[in-house]
Short mmCIF file of C-alpha atoms in Angstrom, two decimals:
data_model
loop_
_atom_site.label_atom_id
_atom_site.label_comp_id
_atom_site.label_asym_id
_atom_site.label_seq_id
_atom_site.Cartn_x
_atom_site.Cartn_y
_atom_site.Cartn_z
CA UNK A 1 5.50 84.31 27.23
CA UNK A 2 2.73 83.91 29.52
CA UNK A 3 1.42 86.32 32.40
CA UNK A 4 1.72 84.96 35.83
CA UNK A 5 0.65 86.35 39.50
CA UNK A 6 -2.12 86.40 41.66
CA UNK A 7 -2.09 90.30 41.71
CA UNK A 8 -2.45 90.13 38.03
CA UNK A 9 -4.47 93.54 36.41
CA UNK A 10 -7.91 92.90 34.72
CA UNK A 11 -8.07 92.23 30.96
CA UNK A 12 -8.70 95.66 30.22
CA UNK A 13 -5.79 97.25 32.17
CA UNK A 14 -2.95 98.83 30.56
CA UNK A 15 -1.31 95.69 29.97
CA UNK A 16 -4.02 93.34 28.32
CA UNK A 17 -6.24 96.70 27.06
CA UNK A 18 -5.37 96.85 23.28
CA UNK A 19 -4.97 92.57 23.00
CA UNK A 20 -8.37 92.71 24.95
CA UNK A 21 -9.88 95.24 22.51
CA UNK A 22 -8.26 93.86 19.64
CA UNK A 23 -9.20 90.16 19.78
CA UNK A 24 -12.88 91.21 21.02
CA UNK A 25 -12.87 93.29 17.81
CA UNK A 26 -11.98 90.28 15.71
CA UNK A 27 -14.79 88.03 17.95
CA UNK A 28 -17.38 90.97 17.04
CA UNK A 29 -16.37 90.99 12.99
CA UNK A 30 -16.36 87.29 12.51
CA UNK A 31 -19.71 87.03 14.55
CA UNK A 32 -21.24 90.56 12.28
CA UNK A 33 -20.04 89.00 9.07
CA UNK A 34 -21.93 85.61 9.22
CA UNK A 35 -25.56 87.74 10.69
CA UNK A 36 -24.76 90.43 7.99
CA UNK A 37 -24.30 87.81 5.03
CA UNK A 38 -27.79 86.24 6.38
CA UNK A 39 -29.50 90.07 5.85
CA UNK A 40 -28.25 90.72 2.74
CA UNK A 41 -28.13 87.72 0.66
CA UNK A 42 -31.33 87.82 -0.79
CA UNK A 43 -30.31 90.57 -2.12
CA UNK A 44 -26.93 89.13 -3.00
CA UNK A 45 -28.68 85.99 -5.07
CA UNK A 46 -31.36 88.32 -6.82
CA UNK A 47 -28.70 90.63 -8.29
CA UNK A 48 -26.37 87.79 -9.55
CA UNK A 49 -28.56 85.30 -10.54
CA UNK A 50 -27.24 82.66 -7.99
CA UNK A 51 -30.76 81.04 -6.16
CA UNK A 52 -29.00 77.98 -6.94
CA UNK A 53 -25.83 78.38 -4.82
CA UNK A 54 -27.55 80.14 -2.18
CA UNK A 55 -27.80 77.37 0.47
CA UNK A 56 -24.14 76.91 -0.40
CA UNK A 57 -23.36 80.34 0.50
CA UNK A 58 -24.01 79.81 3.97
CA UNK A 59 -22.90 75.97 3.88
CA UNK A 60 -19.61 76.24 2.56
CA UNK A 61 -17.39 78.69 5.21
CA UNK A 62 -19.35 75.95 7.64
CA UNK A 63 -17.28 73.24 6.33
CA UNK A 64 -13.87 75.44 5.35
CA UNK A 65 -14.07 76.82 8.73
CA UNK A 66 -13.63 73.14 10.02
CA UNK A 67 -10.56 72.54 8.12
CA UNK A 68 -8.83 76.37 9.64
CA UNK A 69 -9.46 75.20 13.05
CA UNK A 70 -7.75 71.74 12.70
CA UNK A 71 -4.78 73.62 10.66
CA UNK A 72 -4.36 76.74 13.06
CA UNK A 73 -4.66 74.33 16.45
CA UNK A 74 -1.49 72.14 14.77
CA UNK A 75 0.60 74.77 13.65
CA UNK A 76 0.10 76.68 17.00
CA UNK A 77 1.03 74.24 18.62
CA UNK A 78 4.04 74.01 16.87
CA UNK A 79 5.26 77.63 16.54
CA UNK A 80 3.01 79.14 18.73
CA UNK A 81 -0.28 81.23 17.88
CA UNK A 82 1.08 84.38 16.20
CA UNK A 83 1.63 82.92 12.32
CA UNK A 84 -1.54 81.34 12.80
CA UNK A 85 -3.79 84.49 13.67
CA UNK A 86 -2.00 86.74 11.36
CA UNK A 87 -2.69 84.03 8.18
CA UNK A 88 -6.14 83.16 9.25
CA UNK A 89 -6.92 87.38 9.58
CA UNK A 90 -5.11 87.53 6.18
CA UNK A 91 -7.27 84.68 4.30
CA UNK A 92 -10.71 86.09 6.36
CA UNK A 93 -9.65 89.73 4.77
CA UNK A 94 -8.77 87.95 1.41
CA UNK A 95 -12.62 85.86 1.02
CA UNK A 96 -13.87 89.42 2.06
CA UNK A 97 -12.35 91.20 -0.63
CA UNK A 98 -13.08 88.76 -3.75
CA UNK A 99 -16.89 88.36 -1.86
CA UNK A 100 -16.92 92.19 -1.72
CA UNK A 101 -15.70 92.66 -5.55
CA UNK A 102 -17.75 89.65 -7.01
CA UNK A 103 -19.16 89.66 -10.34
CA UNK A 104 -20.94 86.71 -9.91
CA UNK A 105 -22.52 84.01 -7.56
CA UNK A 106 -19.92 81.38 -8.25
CA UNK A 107 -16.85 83.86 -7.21
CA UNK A 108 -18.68 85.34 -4.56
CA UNK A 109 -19.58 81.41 -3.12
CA UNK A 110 -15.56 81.09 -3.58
CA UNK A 111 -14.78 84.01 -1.34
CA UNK A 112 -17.01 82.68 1.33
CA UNK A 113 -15.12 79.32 1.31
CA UNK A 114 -11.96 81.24 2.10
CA UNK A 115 -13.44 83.59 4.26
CA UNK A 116 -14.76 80.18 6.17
CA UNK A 117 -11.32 79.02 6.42
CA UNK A 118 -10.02 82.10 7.89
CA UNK A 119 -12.72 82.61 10.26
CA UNK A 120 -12.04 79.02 11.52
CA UNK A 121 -8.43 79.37 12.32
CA UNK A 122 -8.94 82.77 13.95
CA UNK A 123 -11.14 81.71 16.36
CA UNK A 124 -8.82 78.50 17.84
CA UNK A 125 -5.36 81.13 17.30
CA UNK A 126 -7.39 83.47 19.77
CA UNK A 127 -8.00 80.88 22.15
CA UNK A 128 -4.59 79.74 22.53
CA UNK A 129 -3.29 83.44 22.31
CA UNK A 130 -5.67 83.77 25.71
CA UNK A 131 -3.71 81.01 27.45
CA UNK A 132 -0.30 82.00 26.34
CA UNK A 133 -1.02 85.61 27.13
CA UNK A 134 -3.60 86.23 29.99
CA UNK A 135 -3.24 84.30 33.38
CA UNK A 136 -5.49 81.78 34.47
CA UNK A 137 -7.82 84.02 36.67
CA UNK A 138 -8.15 85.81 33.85
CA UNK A 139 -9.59 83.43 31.55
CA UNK A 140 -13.75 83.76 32.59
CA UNK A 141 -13.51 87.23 32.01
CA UNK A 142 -11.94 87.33 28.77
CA UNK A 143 -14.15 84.08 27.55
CA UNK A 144 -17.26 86.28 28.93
CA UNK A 145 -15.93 88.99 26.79
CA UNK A 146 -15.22 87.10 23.55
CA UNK A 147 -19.36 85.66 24.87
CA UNK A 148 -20.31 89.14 24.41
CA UNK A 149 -18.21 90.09 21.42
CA UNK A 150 -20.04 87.23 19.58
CA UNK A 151 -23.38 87.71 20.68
CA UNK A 152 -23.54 91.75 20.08
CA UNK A 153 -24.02 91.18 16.17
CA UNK A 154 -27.26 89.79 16.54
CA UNK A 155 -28.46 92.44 18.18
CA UNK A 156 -27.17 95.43 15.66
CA UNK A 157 -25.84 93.38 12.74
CA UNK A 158 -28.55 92.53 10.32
CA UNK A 159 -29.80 96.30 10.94
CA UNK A 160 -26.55 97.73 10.21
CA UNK A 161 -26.10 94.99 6.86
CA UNK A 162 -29.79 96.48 6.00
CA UNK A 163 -28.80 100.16 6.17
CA UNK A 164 -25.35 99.57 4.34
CA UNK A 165 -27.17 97.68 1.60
CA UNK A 166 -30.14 100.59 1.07
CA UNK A 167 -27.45 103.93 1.40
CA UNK A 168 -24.97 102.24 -0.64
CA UNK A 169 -25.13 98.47 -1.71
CA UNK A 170 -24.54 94.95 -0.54
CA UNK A 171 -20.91 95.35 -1.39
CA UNK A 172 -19.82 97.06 1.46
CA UNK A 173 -21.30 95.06 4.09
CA UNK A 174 -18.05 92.54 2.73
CA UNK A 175 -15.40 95.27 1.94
CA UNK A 176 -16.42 97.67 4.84
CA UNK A 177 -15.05 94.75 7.16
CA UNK A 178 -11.71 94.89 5.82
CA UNK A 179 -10.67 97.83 6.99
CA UNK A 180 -11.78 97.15 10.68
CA UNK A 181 -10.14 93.53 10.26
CA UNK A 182 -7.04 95.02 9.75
CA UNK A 183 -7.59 97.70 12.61
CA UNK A 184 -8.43 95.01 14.92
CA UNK A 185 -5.30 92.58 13.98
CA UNK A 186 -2.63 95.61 14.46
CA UNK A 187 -3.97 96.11 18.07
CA UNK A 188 -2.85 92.87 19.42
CA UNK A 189 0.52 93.06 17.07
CA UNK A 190 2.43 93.85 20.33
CA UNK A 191 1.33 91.19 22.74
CA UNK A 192 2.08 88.80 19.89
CA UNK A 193 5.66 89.52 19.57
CA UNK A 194 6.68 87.29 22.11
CA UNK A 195 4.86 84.69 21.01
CA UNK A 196 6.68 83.88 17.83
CA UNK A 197 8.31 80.68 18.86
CA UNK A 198 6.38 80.17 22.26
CA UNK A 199 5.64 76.86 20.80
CA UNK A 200 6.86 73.13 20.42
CA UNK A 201 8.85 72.24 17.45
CA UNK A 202 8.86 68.38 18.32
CA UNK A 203 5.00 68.71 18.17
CA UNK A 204 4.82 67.24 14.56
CA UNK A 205 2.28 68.40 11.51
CA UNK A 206 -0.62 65.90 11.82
CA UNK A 207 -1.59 65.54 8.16
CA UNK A 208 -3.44 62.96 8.66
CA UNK A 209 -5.80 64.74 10.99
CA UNK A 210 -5.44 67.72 8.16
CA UNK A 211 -6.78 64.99 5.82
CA UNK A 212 -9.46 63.62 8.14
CA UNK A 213 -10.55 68.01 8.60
CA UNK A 214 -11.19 67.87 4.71
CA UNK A 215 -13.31 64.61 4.60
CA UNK A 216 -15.20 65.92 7.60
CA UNK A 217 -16.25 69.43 5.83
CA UNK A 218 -17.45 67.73 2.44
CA UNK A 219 -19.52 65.81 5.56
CA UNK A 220 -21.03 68.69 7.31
CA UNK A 221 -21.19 70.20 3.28
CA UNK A 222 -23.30 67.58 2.38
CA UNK A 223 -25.09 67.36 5.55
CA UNK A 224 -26.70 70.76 4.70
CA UNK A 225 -27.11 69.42 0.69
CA UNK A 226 -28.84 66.02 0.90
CA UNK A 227 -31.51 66.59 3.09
CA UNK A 228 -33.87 67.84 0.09
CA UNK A 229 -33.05 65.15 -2.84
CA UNK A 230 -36.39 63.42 -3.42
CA UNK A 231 -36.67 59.86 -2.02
CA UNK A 232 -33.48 59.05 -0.77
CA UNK A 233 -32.95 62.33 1.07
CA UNK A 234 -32.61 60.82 4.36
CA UNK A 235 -30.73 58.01 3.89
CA UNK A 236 -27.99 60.19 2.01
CA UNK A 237 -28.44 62.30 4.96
CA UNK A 238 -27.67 59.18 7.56
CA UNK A 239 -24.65 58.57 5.31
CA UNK A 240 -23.45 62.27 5.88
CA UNK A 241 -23.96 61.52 9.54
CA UNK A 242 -21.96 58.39 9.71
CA UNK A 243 -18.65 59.49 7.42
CA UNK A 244 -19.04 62.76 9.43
CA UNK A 245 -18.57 60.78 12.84
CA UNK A 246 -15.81 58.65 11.70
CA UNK A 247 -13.76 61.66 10.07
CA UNK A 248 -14.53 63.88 13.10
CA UNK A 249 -12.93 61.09 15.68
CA UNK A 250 -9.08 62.21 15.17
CA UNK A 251 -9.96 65.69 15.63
CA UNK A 252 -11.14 65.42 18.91
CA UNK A 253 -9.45 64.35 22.21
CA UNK A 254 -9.34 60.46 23.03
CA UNK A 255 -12.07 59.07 25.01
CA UNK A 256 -14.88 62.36 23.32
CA UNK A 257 -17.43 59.80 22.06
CA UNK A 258 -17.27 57.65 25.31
CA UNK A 259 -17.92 60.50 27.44
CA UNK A 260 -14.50 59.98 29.54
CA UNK A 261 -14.22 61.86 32.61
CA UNK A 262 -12.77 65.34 32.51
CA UNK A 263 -11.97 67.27 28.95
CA UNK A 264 -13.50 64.67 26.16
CA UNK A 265 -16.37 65.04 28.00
CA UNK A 266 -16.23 68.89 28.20
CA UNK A 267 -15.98 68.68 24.03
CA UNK A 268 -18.66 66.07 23.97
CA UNK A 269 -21.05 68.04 26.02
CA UNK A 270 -20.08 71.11 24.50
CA UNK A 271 -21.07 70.25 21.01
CA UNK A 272 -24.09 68.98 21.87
CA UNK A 273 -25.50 71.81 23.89
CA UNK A 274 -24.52 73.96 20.76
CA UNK A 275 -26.52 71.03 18.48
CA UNK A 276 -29.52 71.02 20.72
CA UNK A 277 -29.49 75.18 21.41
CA UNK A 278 -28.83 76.87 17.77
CA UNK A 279 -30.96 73.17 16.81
CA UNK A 280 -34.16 75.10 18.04
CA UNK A 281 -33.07 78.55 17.20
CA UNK A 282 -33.62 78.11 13.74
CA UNK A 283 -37.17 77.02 14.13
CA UNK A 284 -38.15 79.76 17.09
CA UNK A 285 -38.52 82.34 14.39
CA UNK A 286 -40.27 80.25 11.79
CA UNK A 287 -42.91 78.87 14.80
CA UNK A 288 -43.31 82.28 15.47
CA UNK A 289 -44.01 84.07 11.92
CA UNK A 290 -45.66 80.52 10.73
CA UNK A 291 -48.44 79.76 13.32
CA UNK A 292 -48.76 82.67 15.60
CA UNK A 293 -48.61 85.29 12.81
CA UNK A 294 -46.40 87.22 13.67
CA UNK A 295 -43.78 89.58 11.78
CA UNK A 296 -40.55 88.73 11.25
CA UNK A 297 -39.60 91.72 13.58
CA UNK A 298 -41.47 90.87 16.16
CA UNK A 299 -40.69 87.06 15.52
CA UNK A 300 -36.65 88.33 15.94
CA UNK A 301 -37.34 89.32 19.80
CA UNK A 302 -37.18 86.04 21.15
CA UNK A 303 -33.76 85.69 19.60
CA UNK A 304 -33.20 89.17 20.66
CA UNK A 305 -33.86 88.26 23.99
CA UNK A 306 -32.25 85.02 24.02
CA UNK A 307 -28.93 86.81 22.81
CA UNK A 308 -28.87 89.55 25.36
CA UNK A 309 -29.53 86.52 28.47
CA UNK A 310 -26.61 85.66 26.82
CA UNK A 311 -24.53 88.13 27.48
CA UNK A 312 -25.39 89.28 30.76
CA UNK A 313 -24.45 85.94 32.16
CA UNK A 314 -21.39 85.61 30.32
CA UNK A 315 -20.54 88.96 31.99
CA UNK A 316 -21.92 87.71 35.34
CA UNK A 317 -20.30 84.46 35.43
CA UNK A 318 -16.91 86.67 34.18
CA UNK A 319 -17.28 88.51 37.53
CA UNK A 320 -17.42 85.80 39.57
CA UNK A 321 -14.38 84.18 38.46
CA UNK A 322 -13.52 81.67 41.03
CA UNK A 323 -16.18 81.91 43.24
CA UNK A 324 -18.49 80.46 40.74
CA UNK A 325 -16.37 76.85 40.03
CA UNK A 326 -16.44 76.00 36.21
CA UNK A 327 -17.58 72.70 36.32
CA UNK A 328 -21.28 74.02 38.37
CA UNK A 329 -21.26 76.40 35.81
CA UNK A 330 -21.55 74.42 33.57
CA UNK A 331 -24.11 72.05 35.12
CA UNK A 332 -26.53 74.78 35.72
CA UNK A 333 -25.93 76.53 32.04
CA UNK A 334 -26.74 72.79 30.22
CA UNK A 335 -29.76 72.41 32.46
CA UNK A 336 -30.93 76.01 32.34
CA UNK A 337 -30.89 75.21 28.18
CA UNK A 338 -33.01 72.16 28.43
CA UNK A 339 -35.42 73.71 30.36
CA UNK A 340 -35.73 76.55 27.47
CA UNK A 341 -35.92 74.10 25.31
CA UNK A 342 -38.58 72.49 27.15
CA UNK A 343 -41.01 75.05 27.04
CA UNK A 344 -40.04 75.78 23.50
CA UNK A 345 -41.67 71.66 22.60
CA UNK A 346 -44.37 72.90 25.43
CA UNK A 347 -45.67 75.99 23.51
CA UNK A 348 -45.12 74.01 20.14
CA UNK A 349 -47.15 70.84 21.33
CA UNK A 350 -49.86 72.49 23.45
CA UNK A 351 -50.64 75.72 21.57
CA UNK A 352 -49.71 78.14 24.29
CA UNK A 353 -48.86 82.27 24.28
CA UNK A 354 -46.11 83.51 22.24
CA UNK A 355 -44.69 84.99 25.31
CA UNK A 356 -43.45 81.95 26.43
CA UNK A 357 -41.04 81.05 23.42
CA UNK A 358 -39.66 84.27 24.22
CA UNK A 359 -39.70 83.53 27.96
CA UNK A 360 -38.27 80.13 27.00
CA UNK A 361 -35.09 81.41 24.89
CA UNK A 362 -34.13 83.96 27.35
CA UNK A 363 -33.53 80.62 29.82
CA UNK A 364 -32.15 78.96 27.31
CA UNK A 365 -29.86 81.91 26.33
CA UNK A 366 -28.69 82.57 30.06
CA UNK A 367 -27.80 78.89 30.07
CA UNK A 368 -25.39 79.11 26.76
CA UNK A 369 -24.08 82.67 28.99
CA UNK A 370 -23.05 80.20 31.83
CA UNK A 371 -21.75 77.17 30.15
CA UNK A 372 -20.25 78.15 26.89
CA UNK A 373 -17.26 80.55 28.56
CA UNK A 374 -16.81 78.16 31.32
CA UNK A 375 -15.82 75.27 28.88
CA UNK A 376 -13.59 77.03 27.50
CA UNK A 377 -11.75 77.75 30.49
CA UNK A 378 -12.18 74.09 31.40
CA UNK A 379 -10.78 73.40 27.86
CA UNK A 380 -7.55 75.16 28.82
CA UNK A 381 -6.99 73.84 32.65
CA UNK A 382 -7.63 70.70 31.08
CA UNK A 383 -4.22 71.52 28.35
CA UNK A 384 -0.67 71.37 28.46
CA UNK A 385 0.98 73.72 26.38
CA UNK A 386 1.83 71.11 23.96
CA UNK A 387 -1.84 70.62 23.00
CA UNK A 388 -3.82 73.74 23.99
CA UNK A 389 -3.64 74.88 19.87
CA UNK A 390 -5.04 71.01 19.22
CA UNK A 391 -7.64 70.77 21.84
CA UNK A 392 -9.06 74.58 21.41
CA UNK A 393 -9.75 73.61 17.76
CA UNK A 394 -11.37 70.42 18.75
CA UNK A 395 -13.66 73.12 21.02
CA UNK A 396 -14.28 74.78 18.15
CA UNK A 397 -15.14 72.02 15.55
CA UNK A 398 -17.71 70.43 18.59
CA UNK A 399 -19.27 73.34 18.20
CA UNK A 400 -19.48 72.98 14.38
CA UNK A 401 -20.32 69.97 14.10
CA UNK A 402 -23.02 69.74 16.64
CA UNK A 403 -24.59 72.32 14.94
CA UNK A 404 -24.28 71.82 11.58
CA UNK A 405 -25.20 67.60 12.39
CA UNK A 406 -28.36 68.90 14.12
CA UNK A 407 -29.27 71.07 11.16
CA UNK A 408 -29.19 69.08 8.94
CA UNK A 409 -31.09 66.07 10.66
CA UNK A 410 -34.18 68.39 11.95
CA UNK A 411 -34.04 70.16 8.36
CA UNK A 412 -34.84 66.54 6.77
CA UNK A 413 -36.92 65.85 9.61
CA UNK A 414 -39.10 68.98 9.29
CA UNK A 415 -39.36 68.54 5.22
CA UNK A 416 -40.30 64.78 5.44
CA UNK A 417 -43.24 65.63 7.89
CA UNK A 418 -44.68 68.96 6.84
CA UNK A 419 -47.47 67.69 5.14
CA UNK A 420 -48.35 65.07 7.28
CA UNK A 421 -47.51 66.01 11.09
CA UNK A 422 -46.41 68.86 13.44
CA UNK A 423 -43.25 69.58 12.27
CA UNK A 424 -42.04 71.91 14.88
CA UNK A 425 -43.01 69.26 17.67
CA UNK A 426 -41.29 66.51 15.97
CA UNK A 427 -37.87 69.35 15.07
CA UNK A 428 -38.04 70.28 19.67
CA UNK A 429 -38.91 66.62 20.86
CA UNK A 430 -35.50 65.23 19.25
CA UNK A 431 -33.67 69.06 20.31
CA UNK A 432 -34.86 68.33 23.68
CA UNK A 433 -33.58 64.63 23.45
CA UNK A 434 -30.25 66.12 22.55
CA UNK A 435 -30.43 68.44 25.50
CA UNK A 436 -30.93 65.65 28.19
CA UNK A 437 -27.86 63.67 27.11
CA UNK A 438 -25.92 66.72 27.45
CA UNK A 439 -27.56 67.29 30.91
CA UNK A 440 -26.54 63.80 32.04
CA UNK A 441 -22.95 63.61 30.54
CA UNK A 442 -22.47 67.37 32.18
CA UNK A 443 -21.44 65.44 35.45
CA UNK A 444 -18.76 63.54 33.83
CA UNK A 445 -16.86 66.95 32.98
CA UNK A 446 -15.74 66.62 36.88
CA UNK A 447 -12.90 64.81 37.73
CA UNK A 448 -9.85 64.38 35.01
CA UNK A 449 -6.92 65.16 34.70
CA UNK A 450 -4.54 67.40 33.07
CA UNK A 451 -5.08 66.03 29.17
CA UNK A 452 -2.30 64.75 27.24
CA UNK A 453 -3.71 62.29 24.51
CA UNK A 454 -5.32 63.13 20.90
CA UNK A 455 -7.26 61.91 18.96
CA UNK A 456 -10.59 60.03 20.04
#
């Protein structure tokens, strides 16, 4: 069942207010639990011994979450989107609770893998919930609002993880979720119920593509593992790269990694903006505490910043709606993230004032505001119903794999030259490289047609 009419109410009338509320809740928790986990789990390693797993703490509901999105987009497409949310809520709730309760660093790595997978598969239900349940006109707003759901927690997330550890202990910053999981799920229970077979039955389970989801997240796994073994680091690395590529091909609409007019290149460009963005994030903090001296408070405003730019143009581009078209939204959000970028290299090359990283990511945040929402909405007036559950998880895997890809490459590139050359430089020259490919494939998101092909 799917809301029609030009006279449609907003998305958070009486009709849409508790699915509105609801899926923003589960947005905000998924978004809280992965800045939360980042607070506390120095903590979390010192208590149980596990300084050995802790990259993989972080790495492995990276690669888990790929597999959820490829297994929720095929199953909604087959019986719709409401078995999909309610098991990917369930298994999110499930890695919370053994995470929550675990007595060591090996269970509590487990409960992160299926808390990974959950997340994953909650994300791409939610998107095809929003086209099967909120009209068209709709979709910028409630895209801005899922924008702003996400980008909340790293404003009050790692203080709230900090002040749950210190009153009570790192526990609760996994079990205290639960509850509001749950909370959050049993809000949009109603607008659900007539989406239990709003789905194609002919649509058949890709396996194969399941398959292809698993070799791609030991990819991205050991994307985030290799970089560091001594010698042949990078070349392991390259390898990562390459199977990652080939395994990541099926998962995303034909035509992604030619750039083809209309939605594989909205995927194509999306995942690289999100390579090239989160890319530099990593290192804006570290620049900042490493060669300007400053704390890691202070160092955390120009993400801060960049976060709240963010969300004010994901709510101003929401209010716009049609008057705004998606596709120059997107133009001007990829070049407004370049040119953040840009100044990012600039203040890294040429030694110049602090203030202008944090100038910098605010640009560079307004431009993920503008873009990121809009190709989404793209994404879905680019779908038939038949594929909106395969093509909203191949969103959400561009999005993981530029990242993670990007990561990984400008971690190895960072450790092979930080004895012997400006790391940072070297980490924003091949960022901002990434950023102007984006900027000239943005065009190409113009012009197709409604998509009916998988697979690249």
């Amino acid at each position: 069942m799917r809301a029609v009419g030009a006279a449609a109410p907003g998305i958070m009338s009486g009709t849409f207010l508790w699915i509105t509320i609801g899926a923003c809740a589960l947005v905000f928790l998924g978004a809280f639990e992965s800045l939360a986990v980042t607070t506390v789990m120095p903590v979390v390693s010192a208590e149980l011994g596990g300084e050995r797993l802790y990259a993989l703490a972080f790495a492995g509901p990276l690669a888990t979450g790929v597999i959820g999105m490829v297994a929720a987009g095929n199953w909604s497409d087959r019986r719709g989107p409401t078995a999909p949310l309610y098991s990917s809520v369930a298994a999110f709730v499930a890695g919370l609770l053994i995470a929550g309760l675990a007595p060591t660093m090996e269970i509590l790595v487990a409960g992160r893998f299926v808390q990974g997978l959950g997340s994953g598969g909650m994300m791409v239900a939610l998107y095809v919930v929003v086209a099967r349940v909120y009209p068209q006109d709709k979709h910028p707003a409630i895209f801005a609002a899922f924008a702003a759901a996400w980008v909340v927690p790293s404003l009050i997330g790692p203080t709230i993880a900090a002040v749950v550890t210190d009153l009570w202990s790192w526990h609760w910053v996994f079990l205290g979720v639960v509850v509001l999981a749950l909370a959050a799920l049993f809000m949009v229970v109603p607008a659900l119920r007539g989406l239990s077979r709003d789905g194609d039955t002919s649509t058949p389970w890709a396996l194969g593509r399941l398959a292809w989801s698993v070799l791609a997240a030991l990819a991205v796994l050991a994307l985030n593992l290799v970089g560091d073994v001594p010698g042949v680091g990078p070349v392991l690395a390259v390898g990562a790269v390459v199977v990652a590529l080939i395994a990541v091909r099926p998962l995303v609409p034909r035509g992604t990694f030619i750039a083809r007019r209309g939605l594989p290149s909205v995927i194509l460009v999306r995942g690289l903006v999100a390579g090239a963005f989160f890319g530099t994030q990593v290192y804006v903090p570290y620049l900042l505490t490493d060669r300007y001296l400053l704390t890691p408070t202070l160092a955390g405003l120009a993400l801060t910043g960049g976060a709240l730019a963010w969300s004010t143009a994901s709510t101003v581009q929401g209010r716009m709606g049609a008057r705004l078209s998606n596709v120059i939204a997107l133009r001007i959000g990829t070049a407004l993230v370049l040119i953040g970028i840009a100044l990012v290299l600039a203040t890294a090359a040429f030694g110049w004032d602090a203030l202008v990283i944090v100038a910098a990511w605010i640009v560079a945040g307004s431009g993920m505001g503008l873009m990121s929402p809009r190709s989404s909405v793209l994404t879905l007036s680019l779908s038939t119903p038949a594929n909106q559950g395969f093509n909203s998880a191949a969103m959400t895997v561009a999005d993981s794999f530029g990242s993670a890809m990007v990561l990984a490459i400008t971690g190895t590139l960072f450790a092979a030259l930080a004895t012997t050359a400006d790391p940072f430089t070297a980490v924003f020259a091949l960022t901002v490289v990434i950023a102007v490919v984006a900027v000239i494939l943005a065009p190409r998101v113009a012009g197709g047609r409604v998509h009916e092909e998988v697979g690249a």
